[in-house]
Coordinates of C-alpha atoms in Angstrom, one line a residue:
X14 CA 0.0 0.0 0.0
X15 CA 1.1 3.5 -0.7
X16 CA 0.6 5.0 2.7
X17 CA 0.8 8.7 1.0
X18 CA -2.3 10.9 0.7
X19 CA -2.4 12.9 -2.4
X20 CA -4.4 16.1 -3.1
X21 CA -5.6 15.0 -6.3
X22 CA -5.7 11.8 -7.9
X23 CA -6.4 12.6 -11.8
X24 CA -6.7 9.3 -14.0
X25 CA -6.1 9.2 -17.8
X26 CA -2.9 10.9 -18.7
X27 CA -4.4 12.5 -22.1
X28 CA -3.9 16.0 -22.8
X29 CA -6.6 17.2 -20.3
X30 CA -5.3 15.7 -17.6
X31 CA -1.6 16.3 -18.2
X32 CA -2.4 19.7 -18.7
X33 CA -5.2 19.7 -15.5
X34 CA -1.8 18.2 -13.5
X35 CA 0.4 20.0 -14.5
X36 CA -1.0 23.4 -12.8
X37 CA -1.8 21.3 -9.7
X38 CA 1.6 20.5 -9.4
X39 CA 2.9 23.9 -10.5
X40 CA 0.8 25.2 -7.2
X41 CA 2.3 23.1 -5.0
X42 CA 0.0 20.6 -4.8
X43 CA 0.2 16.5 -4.6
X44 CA -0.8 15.4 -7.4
X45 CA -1.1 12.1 -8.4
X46 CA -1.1 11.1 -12.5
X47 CA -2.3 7.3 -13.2
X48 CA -1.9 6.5 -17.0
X49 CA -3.7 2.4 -17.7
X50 CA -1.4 2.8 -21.1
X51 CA 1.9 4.1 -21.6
X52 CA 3.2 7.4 -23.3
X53 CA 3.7 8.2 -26.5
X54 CA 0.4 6.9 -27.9
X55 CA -1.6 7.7 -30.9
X56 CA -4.5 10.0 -30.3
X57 CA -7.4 12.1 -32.5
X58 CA -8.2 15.6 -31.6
X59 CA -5.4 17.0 -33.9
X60 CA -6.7 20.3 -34.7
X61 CA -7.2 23.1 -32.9
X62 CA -9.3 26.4 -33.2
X63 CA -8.7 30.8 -32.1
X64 CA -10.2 29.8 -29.0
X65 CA -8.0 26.8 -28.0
X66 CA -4.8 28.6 -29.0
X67 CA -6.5 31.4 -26.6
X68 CA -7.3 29.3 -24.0
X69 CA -4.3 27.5 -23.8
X70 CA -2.5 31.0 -24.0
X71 CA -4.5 32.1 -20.8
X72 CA -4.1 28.5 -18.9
X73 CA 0.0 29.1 -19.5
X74 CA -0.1 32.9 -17.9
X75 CA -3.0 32.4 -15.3
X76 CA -1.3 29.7 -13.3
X77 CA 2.5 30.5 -14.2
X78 CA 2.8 27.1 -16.4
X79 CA 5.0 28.3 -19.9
X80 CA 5.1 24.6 -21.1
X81 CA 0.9 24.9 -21.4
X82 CA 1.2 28.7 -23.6
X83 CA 4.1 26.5 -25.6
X84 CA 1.1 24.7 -27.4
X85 CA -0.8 27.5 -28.0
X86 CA 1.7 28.8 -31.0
X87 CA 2.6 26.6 -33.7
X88 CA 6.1 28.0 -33.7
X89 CA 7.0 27.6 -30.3
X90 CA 5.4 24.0 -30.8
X91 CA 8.1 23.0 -33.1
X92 CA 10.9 24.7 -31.3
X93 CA 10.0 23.8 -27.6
X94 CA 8.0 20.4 -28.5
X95 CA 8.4 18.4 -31.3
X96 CA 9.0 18.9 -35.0
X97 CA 5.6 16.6 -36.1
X98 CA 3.5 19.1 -36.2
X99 CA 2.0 20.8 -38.8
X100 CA -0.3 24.5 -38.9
X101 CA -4.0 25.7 -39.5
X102 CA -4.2 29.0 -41.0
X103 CA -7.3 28.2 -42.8
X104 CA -10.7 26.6 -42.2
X105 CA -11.9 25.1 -45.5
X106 CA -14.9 23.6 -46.3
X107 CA -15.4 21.6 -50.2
X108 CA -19.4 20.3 -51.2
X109 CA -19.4 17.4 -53.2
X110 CA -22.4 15.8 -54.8
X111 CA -21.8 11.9 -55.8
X112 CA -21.0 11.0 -59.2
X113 CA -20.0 15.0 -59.9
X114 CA -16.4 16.8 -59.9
X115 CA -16.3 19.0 -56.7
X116 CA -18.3 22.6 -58.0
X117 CA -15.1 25.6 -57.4
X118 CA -18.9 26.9 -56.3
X119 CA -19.6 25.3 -53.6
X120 CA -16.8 25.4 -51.6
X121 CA -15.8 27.8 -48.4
X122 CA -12.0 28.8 -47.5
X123 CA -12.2 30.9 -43.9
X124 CA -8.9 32.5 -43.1
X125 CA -8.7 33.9 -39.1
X126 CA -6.7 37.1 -38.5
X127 CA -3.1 36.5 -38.2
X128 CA -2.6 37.9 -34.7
X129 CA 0.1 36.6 -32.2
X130 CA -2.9 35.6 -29.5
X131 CA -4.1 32.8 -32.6
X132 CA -2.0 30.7 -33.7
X133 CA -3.6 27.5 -34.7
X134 CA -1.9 23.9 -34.8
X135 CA -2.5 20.4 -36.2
X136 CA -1.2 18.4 -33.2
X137 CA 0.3 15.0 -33.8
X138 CA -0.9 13.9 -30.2
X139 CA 1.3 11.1 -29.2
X140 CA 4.6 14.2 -29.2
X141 CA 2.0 16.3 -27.8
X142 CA 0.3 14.6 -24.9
X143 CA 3.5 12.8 -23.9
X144 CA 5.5 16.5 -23.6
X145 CA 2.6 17.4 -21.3
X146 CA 3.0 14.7 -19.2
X147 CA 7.0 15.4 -18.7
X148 CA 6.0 19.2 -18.2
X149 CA 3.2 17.7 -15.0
X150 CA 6.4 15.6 -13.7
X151 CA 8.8 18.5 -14.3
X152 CA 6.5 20.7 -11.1
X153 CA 5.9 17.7 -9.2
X154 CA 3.3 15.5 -10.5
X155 CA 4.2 11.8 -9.6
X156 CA 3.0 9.8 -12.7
X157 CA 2.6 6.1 -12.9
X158 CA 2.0 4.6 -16.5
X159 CA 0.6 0.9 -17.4
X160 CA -1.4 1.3 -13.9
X161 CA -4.9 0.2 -14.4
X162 CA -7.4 2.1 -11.4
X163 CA -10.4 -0.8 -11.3
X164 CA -12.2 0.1 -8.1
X165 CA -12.4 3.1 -5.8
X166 CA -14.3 4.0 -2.9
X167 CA -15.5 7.6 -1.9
X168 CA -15.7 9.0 1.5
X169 CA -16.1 12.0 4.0
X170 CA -12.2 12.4 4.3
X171 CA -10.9 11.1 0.8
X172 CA -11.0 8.7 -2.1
X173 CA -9.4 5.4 -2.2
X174 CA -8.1 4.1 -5.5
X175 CA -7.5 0.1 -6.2
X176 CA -5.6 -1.5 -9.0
X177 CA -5.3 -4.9 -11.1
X178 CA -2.1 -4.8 -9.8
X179 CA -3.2 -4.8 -5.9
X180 CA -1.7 -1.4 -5.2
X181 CA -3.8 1.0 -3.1
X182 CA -3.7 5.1 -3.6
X183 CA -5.3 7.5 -1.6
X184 CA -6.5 11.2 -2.3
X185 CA -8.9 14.1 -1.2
X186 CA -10.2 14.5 -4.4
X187 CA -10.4 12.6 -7.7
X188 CA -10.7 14.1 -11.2
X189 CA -11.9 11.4 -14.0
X190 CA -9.9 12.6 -17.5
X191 CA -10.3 8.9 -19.2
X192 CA -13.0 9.4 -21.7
X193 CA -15.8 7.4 -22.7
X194 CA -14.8 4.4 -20.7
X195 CA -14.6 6.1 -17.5
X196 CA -14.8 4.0 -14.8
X197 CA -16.5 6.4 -12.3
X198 CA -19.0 7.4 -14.6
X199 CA -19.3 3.7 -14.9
X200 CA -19.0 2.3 -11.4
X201 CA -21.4 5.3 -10.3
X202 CA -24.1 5.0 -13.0
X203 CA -23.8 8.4 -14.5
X204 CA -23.6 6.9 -18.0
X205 CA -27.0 6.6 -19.8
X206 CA -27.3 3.9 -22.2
X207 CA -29.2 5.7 -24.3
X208 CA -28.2 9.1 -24.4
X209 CA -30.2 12.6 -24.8
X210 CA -28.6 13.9 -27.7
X211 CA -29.8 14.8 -31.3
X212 CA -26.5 13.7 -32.7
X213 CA -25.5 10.0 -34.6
X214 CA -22.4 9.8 -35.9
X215 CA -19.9 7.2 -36.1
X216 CA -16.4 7.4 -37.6
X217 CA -13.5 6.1 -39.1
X218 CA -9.8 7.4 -39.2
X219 CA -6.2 6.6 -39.7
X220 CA -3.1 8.1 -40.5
X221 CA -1.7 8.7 -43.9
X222 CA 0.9 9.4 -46.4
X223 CA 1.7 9.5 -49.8
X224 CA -1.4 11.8 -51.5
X225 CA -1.2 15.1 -52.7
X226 CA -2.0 18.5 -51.9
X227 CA -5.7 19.6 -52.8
X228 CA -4.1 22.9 -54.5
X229 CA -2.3 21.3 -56.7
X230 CA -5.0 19.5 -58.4
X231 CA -6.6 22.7 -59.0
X232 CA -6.1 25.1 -62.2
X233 CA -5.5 28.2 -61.2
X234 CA -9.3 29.7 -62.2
X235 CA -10.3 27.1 -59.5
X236 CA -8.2 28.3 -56.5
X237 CA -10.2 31.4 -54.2
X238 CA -7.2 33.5 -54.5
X239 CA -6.7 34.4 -51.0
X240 CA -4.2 34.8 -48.5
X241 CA -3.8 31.4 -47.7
X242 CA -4.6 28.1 -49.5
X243 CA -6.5 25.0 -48.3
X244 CA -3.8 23.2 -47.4
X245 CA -2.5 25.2 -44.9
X246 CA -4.9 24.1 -42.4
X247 CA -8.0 21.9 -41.9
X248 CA -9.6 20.6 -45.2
X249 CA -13.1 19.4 -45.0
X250 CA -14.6 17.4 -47.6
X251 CA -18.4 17.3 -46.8
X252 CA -21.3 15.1 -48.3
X253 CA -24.9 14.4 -47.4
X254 CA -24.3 12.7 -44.6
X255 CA -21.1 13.1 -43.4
X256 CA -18.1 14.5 -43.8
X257 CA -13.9 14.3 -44.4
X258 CA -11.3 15.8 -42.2
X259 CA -8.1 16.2 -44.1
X260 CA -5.5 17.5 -41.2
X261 CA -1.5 17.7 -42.3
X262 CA 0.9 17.4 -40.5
X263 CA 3.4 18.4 -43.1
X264 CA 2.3 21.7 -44.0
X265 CA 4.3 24.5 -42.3
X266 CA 8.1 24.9 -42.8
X267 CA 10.2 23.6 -39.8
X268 CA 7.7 20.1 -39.6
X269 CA 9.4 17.4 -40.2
X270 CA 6.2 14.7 -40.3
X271 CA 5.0 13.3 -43.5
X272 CA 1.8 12.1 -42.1
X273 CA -1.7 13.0 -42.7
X274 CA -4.7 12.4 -40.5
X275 CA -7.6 11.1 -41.8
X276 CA -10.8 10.7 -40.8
X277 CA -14.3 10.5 -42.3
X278 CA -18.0 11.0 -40.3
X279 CA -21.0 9.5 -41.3
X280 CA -24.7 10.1 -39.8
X281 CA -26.2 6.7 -38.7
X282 CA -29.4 7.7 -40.0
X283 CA -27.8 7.6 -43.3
X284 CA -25.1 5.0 -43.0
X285 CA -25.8 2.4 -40.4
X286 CA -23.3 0.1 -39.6
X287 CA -23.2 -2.7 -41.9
X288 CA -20.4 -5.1 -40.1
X289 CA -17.8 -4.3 -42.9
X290 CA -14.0 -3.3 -42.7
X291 CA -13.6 0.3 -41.6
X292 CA -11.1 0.4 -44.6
X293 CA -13.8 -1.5 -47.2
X294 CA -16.7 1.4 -46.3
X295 CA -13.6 3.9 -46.3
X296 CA -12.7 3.7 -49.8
X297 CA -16.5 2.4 -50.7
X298 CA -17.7 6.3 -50.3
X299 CA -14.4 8.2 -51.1
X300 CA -14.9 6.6 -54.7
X301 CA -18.9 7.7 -54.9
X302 CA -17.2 11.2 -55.1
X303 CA -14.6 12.2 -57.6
X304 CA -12.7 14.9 -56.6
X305 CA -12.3 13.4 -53.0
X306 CA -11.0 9.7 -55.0
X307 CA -8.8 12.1 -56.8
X308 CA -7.4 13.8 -53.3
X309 CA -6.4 10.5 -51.8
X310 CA -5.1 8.6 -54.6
X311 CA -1.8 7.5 -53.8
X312 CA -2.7 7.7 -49.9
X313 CA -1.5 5.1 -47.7
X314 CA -2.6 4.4 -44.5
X315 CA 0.5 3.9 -42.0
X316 CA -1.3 2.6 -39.1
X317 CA -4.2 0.7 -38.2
X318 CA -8.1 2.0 -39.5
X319 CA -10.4 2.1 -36.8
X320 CA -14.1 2.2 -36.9
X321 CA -15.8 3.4 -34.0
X322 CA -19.9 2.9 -32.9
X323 CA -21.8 5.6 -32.1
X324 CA -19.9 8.9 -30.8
X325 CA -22.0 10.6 -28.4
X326 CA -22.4 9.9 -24.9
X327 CA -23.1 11.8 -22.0
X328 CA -22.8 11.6 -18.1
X329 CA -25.8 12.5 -15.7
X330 CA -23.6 14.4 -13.5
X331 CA -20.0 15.2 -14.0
X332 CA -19.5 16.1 -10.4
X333 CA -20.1 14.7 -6.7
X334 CA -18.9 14.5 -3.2
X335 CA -15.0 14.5 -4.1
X336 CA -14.8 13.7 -8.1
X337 CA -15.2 15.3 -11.2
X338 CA -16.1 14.0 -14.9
X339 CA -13.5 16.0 -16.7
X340 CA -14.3 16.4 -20.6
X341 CA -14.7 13.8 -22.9
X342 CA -15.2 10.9 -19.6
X343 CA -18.3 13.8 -19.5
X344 CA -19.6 13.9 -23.0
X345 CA -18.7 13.6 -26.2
X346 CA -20.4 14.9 -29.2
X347 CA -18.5 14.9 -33.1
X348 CA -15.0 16.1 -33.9
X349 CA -16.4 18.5 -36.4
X350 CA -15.3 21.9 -36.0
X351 CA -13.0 21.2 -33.8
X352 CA -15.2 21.6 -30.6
X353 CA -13.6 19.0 -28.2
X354 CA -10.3 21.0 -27.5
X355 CA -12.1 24.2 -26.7
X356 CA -15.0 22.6 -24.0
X357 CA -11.4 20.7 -22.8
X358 CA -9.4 23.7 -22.1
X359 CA -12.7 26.0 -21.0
X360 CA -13.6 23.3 -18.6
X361 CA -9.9 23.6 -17.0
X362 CA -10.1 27.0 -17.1
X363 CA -13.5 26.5 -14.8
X364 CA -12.5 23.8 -12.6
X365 CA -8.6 24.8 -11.8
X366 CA -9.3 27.8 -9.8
X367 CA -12.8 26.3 -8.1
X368 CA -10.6 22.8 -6.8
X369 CA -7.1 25.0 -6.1
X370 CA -9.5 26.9 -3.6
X371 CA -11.1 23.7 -2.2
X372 CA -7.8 22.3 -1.8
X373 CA -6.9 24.6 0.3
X374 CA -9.9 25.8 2.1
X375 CA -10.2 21.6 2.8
X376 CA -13.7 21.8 2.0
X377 CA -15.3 20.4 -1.2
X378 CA -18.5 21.4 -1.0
X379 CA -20.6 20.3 -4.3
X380 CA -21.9 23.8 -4.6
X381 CA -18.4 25.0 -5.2
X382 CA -18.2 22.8 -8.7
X383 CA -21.8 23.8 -9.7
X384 CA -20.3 26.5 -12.5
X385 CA -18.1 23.5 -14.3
X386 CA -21.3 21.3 -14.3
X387 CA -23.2 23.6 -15.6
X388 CA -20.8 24.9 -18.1
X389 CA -19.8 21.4 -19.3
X390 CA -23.6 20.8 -19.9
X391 CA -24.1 23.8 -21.9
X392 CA -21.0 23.5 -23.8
X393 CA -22.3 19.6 -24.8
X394 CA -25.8 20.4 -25.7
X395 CA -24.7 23.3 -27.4
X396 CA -22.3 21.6 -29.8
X397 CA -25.0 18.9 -29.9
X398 CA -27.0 21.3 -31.7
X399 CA -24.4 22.4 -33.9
X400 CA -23.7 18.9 -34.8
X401 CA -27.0 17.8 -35.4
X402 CA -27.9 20.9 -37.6
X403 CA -24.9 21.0 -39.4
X404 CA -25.6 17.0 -40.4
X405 CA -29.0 17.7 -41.5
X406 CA -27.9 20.8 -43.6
X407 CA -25.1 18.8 -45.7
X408 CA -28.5 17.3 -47.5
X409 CA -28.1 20.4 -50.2
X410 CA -25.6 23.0 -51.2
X411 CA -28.5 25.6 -50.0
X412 CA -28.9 24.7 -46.6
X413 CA -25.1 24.1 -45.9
X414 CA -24.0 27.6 -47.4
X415 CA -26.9 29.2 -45.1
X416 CA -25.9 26.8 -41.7
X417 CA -22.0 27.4 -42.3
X418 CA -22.7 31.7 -41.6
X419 CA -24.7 30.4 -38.5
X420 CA -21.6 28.4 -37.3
X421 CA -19.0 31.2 -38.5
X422 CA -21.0 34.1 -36.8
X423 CA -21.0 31.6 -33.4
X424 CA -17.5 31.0 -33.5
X425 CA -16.2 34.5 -34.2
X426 CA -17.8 36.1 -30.9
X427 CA -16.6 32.9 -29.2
X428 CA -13.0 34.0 -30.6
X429 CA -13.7 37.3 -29.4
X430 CA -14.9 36.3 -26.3
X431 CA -11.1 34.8 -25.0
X432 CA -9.6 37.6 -27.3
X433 CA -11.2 40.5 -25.7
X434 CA -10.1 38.9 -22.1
X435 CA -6.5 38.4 -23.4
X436 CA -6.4 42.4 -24.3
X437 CA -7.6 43.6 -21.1
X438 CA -5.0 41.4 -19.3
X439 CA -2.3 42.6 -21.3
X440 CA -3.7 46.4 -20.3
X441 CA -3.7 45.9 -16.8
X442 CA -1.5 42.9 -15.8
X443 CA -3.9 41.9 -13.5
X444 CA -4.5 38.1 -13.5
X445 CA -8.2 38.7 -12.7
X446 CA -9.3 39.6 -15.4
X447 CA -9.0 36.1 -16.7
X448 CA -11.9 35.2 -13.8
X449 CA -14.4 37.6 -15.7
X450 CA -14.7 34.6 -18.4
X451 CA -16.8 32.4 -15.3
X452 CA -19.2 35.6 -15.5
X453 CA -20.2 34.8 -19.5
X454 CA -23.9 33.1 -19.9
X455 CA -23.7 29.6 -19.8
X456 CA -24.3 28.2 -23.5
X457 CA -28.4 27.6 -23.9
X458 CA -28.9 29.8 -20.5
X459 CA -29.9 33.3 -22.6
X460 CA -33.8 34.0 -23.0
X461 CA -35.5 34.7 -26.4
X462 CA -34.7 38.2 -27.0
X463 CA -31.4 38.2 -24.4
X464 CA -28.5 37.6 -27.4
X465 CA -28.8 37.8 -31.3
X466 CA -26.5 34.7 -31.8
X467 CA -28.5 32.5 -29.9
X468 CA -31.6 34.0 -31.1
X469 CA -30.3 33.0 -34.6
X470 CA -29.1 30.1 -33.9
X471 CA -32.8 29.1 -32.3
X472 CA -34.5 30.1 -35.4
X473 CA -32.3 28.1 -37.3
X474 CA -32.5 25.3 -35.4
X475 CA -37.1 25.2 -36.0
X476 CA -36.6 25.8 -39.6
X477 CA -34.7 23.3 -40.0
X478 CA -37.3 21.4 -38.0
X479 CA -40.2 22.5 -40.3
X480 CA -37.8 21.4 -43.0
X481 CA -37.1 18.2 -42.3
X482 CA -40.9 17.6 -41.1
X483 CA -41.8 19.1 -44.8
X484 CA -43.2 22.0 -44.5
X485 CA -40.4 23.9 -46.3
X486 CA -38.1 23.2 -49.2
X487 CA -34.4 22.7 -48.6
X488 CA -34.4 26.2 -50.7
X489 CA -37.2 27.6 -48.4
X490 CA -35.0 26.7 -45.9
X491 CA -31.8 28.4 -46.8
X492 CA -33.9 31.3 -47.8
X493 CA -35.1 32.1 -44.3
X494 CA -32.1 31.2 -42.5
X495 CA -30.3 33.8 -44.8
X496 CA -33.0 36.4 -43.9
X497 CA -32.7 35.9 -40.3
X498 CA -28.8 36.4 -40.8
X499 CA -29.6 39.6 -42.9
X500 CA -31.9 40.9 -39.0
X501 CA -29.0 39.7 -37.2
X502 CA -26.6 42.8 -36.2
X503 CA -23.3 41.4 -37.5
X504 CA -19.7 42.6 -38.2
X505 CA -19.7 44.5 -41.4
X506 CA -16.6 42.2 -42.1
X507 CA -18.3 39.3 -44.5
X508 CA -21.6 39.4 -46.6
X509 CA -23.6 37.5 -44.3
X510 CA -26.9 37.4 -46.6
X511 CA -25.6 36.6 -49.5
X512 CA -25.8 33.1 -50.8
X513 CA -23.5 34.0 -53.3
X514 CA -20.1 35.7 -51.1
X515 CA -18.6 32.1 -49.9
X516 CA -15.2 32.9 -48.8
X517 CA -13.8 35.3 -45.9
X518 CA -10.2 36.0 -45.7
X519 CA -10.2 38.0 -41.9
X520 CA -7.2 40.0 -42.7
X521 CA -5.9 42.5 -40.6
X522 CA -7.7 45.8 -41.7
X523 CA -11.0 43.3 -41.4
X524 CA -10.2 42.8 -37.9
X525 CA -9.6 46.6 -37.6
X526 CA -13.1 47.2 -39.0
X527 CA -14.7 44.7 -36.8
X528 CA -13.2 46.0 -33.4
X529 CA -14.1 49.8 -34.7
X530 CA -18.2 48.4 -35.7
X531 CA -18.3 47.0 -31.8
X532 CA -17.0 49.9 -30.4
X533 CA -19.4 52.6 -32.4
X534 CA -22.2 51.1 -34.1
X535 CA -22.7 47.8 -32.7
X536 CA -26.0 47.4 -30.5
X537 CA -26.4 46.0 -27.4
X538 CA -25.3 43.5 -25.9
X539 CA -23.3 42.8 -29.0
X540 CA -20.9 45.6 -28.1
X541 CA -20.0 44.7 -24.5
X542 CA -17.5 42.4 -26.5
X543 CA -15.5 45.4 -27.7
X544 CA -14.2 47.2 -24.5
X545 CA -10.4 46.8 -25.0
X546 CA -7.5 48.2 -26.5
X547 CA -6.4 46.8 -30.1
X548 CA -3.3 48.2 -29.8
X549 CA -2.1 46.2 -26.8
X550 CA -1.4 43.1 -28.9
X551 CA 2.0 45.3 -29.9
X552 CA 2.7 44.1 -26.3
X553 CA 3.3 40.8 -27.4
X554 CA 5.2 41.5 -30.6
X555 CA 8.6 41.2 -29.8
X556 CA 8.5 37.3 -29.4
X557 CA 9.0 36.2 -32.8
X558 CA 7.7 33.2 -32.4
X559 CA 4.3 34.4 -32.4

């Protein structure tokens, strides 16, 4: 028996809890790391998003931890971290119809603003989540790979953790980072066999190498013509009923990977499992579509495909008397857009100061957790949402041009959200202005009327309804989602309305005109967003890493 008590016992060694540990331990804190595998490992959740660089930035400077704000800038990846990763500088998004080339029409290239507070990354996880875990060791963490936790008990003064291997570990508080398997979700009966989401996807994924670039297919007439190209960051290949992630790791100079990861999503509604290879249904719907049979030719897979079930689960609770469902062993929804990292990082950001406090006070009240719970539920049943009416729109061009401006709308004031924070920060220097993120609505908590986005995105959630119970067209559809956009006060930076304008390159005079719309013309509450200093992101300049 190990006759130490820690603080915190975190299990699953993954890049939420590494990073989770790693502030523990950088406080001073016991912290306890239990791995049932064994570092490096492969992993998914490669790409990341504004707001997860953000985050990740804020995470590193909040609680003093560099080796955290290393990951949130591609460049300081590959000189602090590892040389496997790649860049994403672009968000693009190619409709394809089966049986038909890919329509230069129907595609959507979104390029963030080039500022030193976003720096996106494709993350070749096993480098990734293993660095984290030396950087947890490095301030104190003890970490203990190939240990396999199968029973624990939970009491007044502590948690007691059992494993296969007869060992016995002991903590005040336990923090469950496993995923979908987790055993206290499990052993507890928080995990609903049927869960209440709108979402059914499944997946199937590998790594790659070997096929081109999707620009040099193109002749130049076909290429946008913007600042950056598709292959500079996240491709998405999308079809009704699911959709392709194309995520290089090869694609920024200084990487020295020549992998690809792959992946494509299907609806079950539309593609139920039919018992085959993931490899044999791979290839089966790449070669329905042209263009995409065209992308991967020549692609070989370097590791083994996996197909997975159904994606989304869910927990009943993610918190009780000493423990805490962490992330994805709370819910899981889809991997499109990216969503897992941010709810990941955003739920550290909630439960690190709320457990430090607890820690110390010796008193872990549940009440004290109730803004994590609540923020993890929103954060799942919001992306659920998203999911769902994203699927339902890749049925026609029509509907997925109008649902993409609902999406890119959300995730800009979500950008702007962790931006806005980082420029008053970097005004002040006072590390409290990182807490005013806790005092943001919970997703799904506005009422009708309260906030435009969600507004919007409530309308277009029953017209899709109508649409799918047949009341409207899939052109009816669009039609009124793009008219709601047109009543929505937006940033005079893209033309929102317009079926026709696909593309947005955010470059930095667009950026300039969006801060200068919040701050004088923007209603409320829209321009509560807008109360900082542009200029204080000079402050940051001089690293040239960034």
């Amino acid at each position: 028996m190990n006759h130490e008590t820690y603080d915190v016992a975190i299990l699953g060694a993954g890049i939420a809890g590494s990073v989770l540990a790693a502030i523990l331990a950088r406080q001073g804190f016991r912290v306890l790391l239990l791995e049932k595998g064994a570092h490096p490992r492969f992993a998914v959740g490669e790409a990341m998003q504004p707001q997860s660089s953000m985050l990740l930035w804020i995470l590193g400077e909040r609680f003093d931890v560099p080796e955290i704000q290393h990951l949130s800038c591609t460049q300081k990846i590959l000189r602090h971290v590892t040389r496997n990763c790649g860049v994403k500088k672009t968000f693009g998004f190619l409709y394809h119809e089966a049986g038909k080339p890919q329509d230069p029409q129907q595609a959507h290239l979104l390029i963030p603003p080039p500022t030193p507070l976003a720096s996106e990354s494709h993350l070749f996880r096993a480098d990734i989540d293993h660095y984290v875990v030396k950087a947890a060791i490095r301030h104190g963490a003890t970490y203990r790979d190939r240990t396999d936790v199968v029973d624990f008990t939970l009491g007044d003064d502590g948690v007691v953790l059992r494993t296969a291997g007869d060992e016995v570990f002991r903590a005040r508080f336990l923090v469950d980072g496993t995923g979908h398997k987790s055993l206290v979700a499990e052993r507890l009966g928080l995990r609903p066999k049927d869960p209440p989401l709108r979402t059914q996807s499944r997946t199937i994924f590998t790594h790659m190498r070997g096929f081109r670039r999707y620009d040099d297919l193109l002749a130049p007439h076909e290429r946008p013509g913007l600042s950056r190209g598709w292959y500079e960051g996240t491709l998405h290949h999308m079809i009704d009923g699911g959709w392709f992630w194309v995520i290089r790791f090869d694609n920024v100079p200084g990487s020295e990977s020549d992998l690809t990861s792959i992946g494509l999503t299907l609806d079950m509604r539309k593609y139920p499992e039919r018992g085959i290879p993931p490899e044999q249904e791979f290839w089966e719907v790449v070669n329905r579509y042209p263009s995409i049979a065209r992308h991967l030719e020549g692609g070989v897979a370097v590791r083994p495909w996996v197909g997975t079930g159904r994606l989304q689960f869910t927990a009943t609770d993610s918190a009780g008397p000493r423990f805490f469902l962490m992330s994805h062993a709370h819910g899981f929804i889809d991997a499109l857009y990216s969503r897992g990292m941010i709810n990941t990082f955003e739920t550290i950001h909630a439960l690190a100061p709320r457990l430090i406090q607890a820690l110390r006070d010796d008193d872990f009240t549940l009440s004290r957790f109730d803004y994590p719970r609540r923020l993890q539920d929103g954060m799942l049943l919001d992306n659920d949402r998203m999911v769902h009416n994203s699927f339902r729109s890749f049925a026609n061009f029509a509907t997925w041009n109008a649902f993409l401006r609902v999406w890119l709308a959300n995730i800009i004031f979500g950008d702007l959200r962790m931006f806005r924070v980082c420029m008053k920060y970097l005004a002040s220097g006072d590390k409290a202005e990182f807490a005013a993120l806790d005092a943001d609505a919970v997703p799904l908590s506005q009422a009708p009327g309260e906030d435009p986005l969600e507004d919007l995105s409530r309308f277009t959630d029953a017209t899709f309804d109508r649409w799918e119970a047949g009341e409207l067209t899939a052109e009816q559809a669009a039609a009124a989602v793009f008219a709601q956009l047109g009543r929505t006060p937006l940033p005079p930076i893209h033309a929102w309305s317009d079926p026709a304008a696909h593309h947005l390159d955010l470059l930095p005079e667009k950026l300039v005109k969006m801060v200068d719309w919040g701050q004088t013309v923007a209603p409320r509450p829209m321009n509560r967003w807008f109360d900082f200093d542009l200029g204080m992101l000079d402050r940051l300049r001089a690293d040239a890493a960034a």
